[in-house]
Short mmCIF file of C-alpha atoms and ligand atoms in Angstrom, two decimals:
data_model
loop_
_atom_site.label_atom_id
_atom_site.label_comp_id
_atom_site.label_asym_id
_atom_site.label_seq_id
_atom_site.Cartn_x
_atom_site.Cartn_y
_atom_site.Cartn_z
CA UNK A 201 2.00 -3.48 4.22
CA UNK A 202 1.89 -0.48 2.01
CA UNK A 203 -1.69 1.97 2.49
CA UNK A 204 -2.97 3.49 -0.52
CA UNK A 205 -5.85 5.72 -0.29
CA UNK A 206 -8.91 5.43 -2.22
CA UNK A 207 -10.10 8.58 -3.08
CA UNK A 208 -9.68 11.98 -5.36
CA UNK A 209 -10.40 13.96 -2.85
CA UNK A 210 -7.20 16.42 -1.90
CA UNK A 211 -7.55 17.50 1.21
CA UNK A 212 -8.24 14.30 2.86
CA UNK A 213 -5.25 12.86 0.57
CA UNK A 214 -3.18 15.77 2.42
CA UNK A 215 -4.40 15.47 5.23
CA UNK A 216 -3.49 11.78 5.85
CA UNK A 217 -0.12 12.18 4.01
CA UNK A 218 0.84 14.50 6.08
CA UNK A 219 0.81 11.86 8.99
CA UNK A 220 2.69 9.25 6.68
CA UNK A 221 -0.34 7.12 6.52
CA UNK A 222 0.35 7.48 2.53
CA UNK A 223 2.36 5.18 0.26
CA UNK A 224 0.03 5.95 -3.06
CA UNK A 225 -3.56 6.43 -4.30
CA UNK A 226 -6.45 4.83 -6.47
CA UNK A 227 -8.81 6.56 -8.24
CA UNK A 228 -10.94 5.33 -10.97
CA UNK A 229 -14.38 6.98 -12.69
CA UNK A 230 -16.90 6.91 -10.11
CA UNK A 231 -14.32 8.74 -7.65
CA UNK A 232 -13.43 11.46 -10.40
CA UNK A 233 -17.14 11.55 -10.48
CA UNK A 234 -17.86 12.68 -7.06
CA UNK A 235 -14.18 15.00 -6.57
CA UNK A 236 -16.25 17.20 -9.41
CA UNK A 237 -12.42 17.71 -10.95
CA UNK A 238 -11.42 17.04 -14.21
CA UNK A 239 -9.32 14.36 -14.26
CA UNK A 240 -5.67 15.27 -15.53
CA UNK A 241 -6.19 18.31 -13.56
CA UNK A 242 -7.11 16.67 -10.08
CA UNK A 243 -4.29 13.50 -10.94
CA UNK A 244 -1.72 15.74 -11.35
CA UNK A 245 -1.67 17.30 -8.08
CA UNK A 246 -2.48 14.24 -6.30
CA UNK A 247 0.88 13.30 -7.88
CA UNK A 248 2.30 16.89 -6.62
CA UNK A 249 0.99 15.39 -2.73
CA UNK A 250 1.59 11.78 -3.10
CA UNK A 251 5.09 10.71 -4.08
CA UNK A 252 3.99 7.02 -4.58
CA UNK A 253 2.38 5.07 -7.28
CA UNK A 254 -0.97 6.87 -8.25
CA UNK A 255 -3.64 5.36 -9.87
CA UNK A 256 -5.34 6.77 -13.03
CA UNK A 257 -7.92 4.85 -14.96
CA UNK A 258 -8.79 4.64 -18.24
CA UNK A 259 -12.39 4.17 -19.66
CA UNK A 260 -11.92 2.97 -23.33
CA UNK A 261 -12.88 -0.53 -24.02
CA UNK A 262 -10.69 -1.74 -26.74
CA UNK A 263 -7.22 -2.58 -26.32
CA UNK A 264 -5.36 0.21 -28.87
CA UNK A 265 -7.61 3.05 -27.31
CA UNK A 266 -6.72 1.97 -23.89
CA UNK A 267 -3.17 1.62 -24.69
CA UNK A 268 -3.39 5.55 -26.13
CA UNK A 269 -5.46 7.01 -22.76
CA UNK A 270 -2.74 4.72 -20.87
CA UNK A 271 -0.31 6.42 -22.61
CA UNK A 272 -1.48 10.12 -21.88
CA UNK A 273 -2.22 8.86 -18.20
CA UNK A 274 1.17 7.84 -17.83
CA UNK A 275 2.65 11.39 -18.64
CA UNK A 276 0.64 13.68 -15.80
CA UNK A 277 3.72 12.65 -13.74
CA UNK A 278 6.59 10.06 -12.71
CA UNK A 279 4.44 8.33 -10.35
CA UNK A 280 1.22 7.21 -12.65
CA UNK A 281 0.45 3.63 -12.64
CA UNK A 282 -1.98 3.25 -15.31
CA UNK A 283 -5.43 1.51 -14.11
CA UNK A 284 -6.76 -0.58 -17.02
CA UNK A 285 -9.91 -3.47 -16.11
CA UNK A 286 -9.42 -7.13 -16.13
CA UNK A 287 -10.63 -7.76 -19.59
CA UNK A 288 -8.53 -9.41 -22.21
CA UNK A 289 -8.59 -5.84 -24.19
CA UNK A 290 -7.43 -4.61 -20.58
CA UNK A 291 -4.69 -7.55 -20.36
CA UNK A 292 -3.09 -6.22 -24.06
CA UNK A 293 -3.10 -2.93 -22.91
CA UNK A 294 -1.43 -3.85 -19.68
CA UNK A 295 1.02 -5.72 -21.72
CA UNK A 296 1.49 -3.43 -24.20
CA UNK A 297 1.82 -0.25 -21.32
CA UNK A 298 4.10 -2.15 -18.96
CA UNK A 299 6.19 -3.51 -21.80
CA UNK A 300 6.92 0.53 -22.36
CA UNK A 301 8.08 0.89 -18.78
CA UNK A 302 4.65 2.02 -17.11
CA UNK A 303 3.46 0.48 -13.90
CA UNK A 304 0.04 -0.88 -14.50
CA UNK A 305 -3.14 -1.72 -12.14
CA UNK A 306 -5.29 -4.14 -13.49
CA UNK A 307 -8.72 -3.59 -11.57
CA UNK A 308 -11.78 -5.49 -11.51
CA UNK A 309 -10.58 -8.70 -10.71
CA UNK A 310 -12.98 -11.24 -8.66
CA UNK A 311 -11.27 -14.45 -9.32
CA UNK A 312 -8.10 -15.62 -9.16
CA UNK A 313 -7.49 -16.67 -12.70
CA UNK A 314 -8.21 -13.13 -13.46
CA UNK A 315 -5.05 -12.54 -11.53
CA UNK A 316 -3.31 -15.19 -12.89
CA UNK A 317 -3.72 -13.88 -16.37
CA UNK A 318 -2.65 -10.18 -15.47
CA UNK A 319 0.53 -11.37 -13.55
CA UNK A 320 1.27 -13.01 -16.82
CA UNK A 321 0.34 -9.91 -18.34
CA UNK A 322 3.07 -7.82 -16.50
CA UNK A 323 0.94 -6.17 -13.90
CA UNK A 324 2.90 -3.96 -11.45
CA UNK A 325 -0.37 -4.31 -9.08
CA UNK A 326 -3.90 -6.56 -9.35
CA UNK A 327 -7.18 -4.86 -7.90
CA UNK A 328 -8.92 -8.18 -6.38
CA UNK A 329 -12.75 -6.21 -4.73
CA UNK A 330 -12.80 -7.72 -1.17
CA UNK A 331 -16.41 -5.74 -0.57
CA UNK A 332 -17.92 -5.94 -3.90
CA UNK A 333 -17.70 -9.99 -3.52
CA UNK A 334 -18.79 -9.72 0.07
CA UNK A 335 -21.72 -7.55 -1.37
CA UNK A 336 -23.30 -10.74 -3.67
CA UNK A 337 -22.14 -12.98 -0.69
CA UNK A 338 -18.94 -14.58 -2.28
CA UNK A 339 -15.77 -14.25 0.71
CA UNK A 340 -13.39 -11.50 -0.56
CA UNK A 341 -10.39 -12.03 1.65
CA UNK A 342 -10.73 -16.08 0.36
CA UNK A 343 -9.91 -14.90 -3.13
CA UNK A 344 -6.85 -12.52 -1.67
CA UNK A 345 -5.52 -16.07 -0.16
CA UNK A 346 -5.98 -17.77 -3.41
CA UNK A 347 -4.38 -15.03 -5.28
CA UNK A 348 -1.61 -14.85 -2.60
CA UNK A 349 -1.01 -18.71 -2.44
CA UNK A 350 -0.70 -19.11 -6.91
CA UNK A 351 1.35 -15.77 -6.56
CA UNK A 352 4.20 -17.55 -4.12
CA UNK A 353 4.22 -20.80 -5.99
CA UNK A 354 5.14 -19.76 -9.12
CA UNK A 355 7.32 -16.15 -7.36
CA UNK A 356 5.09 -13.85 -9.62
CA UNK A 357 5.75 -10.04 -8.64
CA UNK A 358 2.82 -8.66 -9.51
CA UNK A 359 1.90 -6.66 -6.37
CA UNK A 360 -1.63 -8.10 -4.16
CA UNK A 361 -3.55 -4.63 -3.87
CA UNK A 362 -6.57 -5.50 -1.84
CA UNK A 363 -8.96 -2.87 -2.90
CA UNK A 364 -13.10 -2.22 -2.54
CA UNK A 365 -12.18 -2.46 1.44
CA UNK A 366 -15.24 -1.81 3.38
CA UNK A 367 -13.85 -2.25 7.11
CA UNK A 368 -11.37 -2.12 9.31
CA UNK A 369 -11.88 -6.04 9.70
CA UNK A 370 -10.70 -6.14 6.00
CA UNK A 371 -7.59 -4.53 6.89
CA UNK A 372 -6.73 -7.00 9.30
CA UNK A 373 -7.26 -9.77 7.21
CA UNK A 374 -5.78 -8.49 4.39
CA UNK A 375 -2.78 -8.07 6.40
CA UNK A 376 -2.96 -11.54 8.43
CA UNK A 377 -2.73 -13.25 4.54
CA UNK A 378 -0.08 -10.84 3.39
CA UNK A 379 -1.71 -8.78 0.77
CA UNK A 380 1.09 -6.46 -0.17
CA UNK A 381 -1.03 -3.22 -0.38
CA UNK A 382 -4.52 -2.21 0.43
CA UNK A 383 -6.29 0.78 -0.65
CA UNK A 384 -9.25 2.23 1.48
CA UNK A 385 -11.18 5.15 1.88
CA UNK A 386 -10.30 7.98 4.20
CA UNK A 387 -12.87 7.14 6.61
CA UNK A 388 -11.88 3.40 7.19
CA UNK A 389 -8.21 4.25 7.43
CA UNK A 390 -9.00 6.84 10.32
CA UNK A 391 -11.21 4.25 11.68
CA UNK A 392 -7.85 1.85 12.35
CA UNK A 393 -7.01 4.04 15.54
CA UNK A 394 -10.42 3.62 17.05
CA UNK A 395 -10.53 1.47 20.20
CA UNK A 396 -13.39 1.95 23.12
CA UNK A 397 -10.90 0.74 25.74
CA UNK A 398 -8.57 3.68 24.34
CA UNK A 399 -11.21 6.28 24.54
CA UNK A 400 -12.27 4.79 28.82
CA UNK A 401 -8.89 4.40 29.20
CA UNK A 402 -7.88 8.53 28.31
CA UNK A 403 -10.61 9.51 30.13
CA UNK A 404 -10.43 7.76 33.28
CA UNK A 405 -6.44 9.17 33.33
CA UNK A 406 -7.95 12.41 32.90
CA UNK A 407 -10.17 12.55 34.94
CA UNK A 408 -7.27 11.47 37.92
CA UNK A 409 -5.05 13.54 36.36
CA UNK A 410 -7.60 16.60 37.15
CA UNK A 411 -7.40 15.27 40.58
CA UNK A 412 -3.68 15.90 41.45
CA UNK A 413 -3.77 19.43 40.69
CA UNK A 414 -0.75 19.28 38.46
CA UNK A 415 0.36 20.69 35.01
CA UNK A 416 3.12 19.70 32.65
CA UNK A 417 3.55 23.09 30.87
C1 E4P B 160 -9.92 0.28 -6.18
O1 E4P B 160 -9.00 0.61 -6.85
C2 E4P B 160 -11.27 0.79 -6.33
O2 E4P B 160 -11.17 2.15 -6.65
C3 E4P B 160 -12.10 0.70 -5.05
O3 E4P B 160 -11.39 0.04 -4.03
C4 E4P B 160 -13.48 0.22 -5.27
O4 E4P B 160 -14.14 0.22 -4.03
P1 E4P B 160 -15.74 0.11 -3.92
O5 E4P B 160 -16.15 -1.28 -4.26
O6 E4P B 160 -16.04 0.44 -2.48
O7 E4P B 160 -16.30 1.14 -4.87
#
């Protein structure tokens, strides 16, 4: 399972990249929003860090303009895949974009005849929202099944990128059905190496270890 990381913040894209915890990034408004960058500036040295698919979305609504912010998207670097929303406008421009040789996110997606239509499309990845369904009590990780299930029975490549992950449960389910990527925050990612029997387990050797008297170095 590949790990993207959700999230325009650098350091903490660095910082977790550095540990190889990184196959590629999403990004989309609301994070631009809050990383106070501009966004060509702070994409392209994401791209600089990250050295797998990064994704940059676009905010028009109709199909040609998204096709043209797609377009300058896709030339920040090598490594851009092009986030466009599950709308039909969204579906041309995903079309149109990965028709030209771009890979192309289509976000947004809460059903899974959403994803049927952008594997149809051409989508490199689909954006089901585990935690946003979860949120107005609808099961997330059913609909990554579902989408899972239509994608082997008809050997569609479009890539499952189980995204609005809230936990570290969500990982593991994502996972057990055989999402092929998840993207997370930071925080949640980190989370994945937290265990209380690891912590009273370290301290107890510790605490024997003080015990003997001994060093290693
Ligand atoms: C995915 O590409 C989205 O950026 C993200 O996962 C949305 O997560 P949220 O529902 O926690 O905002």
């Amino acid at each position: 399972m590949k790990f993207f990381v959700d999230t325009a913040e650098i350091n903490e894209i660095a910082e977790l990249n550095d540990l190889g915890m990184v196959d590629g990034v999403t990004t989309n408004p609301s994070l631009i929003m809050k990383s106070g960058r501009n966004i060509l500036e702070v994409t392209k040295e994401i791209c600089g860090i990250v050295s797998g698919p990064v994704s940059a979305e676009v905010v028009a609504t109709e199909a040609d303009d998204m096709i043209a912010e797609g377009r300058k998207l896709a030339k920040i670097a090598d490594n851009i895949a092009v986030k466009v929303p599950l709308t039909w406008a969204g579906l041309k421009a995903c079309k149109v974009l990965s028709g030209e040789g771009n890979m192309v996110n289509v976000t947004l997606c809460f059903s899974a005849n959403q994803a049927l239509l952008a594997a149809k499309a051409g989508a490199t990845f689909i954006s089901p929202f585990i935690g946003r369904l979860d949120d107005v009590n609808i099961d997330g990780m059913e609909l990554i099944a579902d989408i899972r299930q239509i994608y082997d029975n008809y050997g569609f490549e479009t890539q499952i990128l189980a995204a609005s992950i809230r936990t570290v449960n969500h990982i593991t389910d994502a996972a057990r059905i055989g999402a092929d990527v998840i993207t997370a925050p930071p925080s949640v990612i980190k989370k994945l190496a937290d265990h209380p029997l690891t912590d009273a387990g370290l301290a107890q050797f510790l605490k024997d270890w003080e015990k003997t008297g001994q060093k290693i170095l």
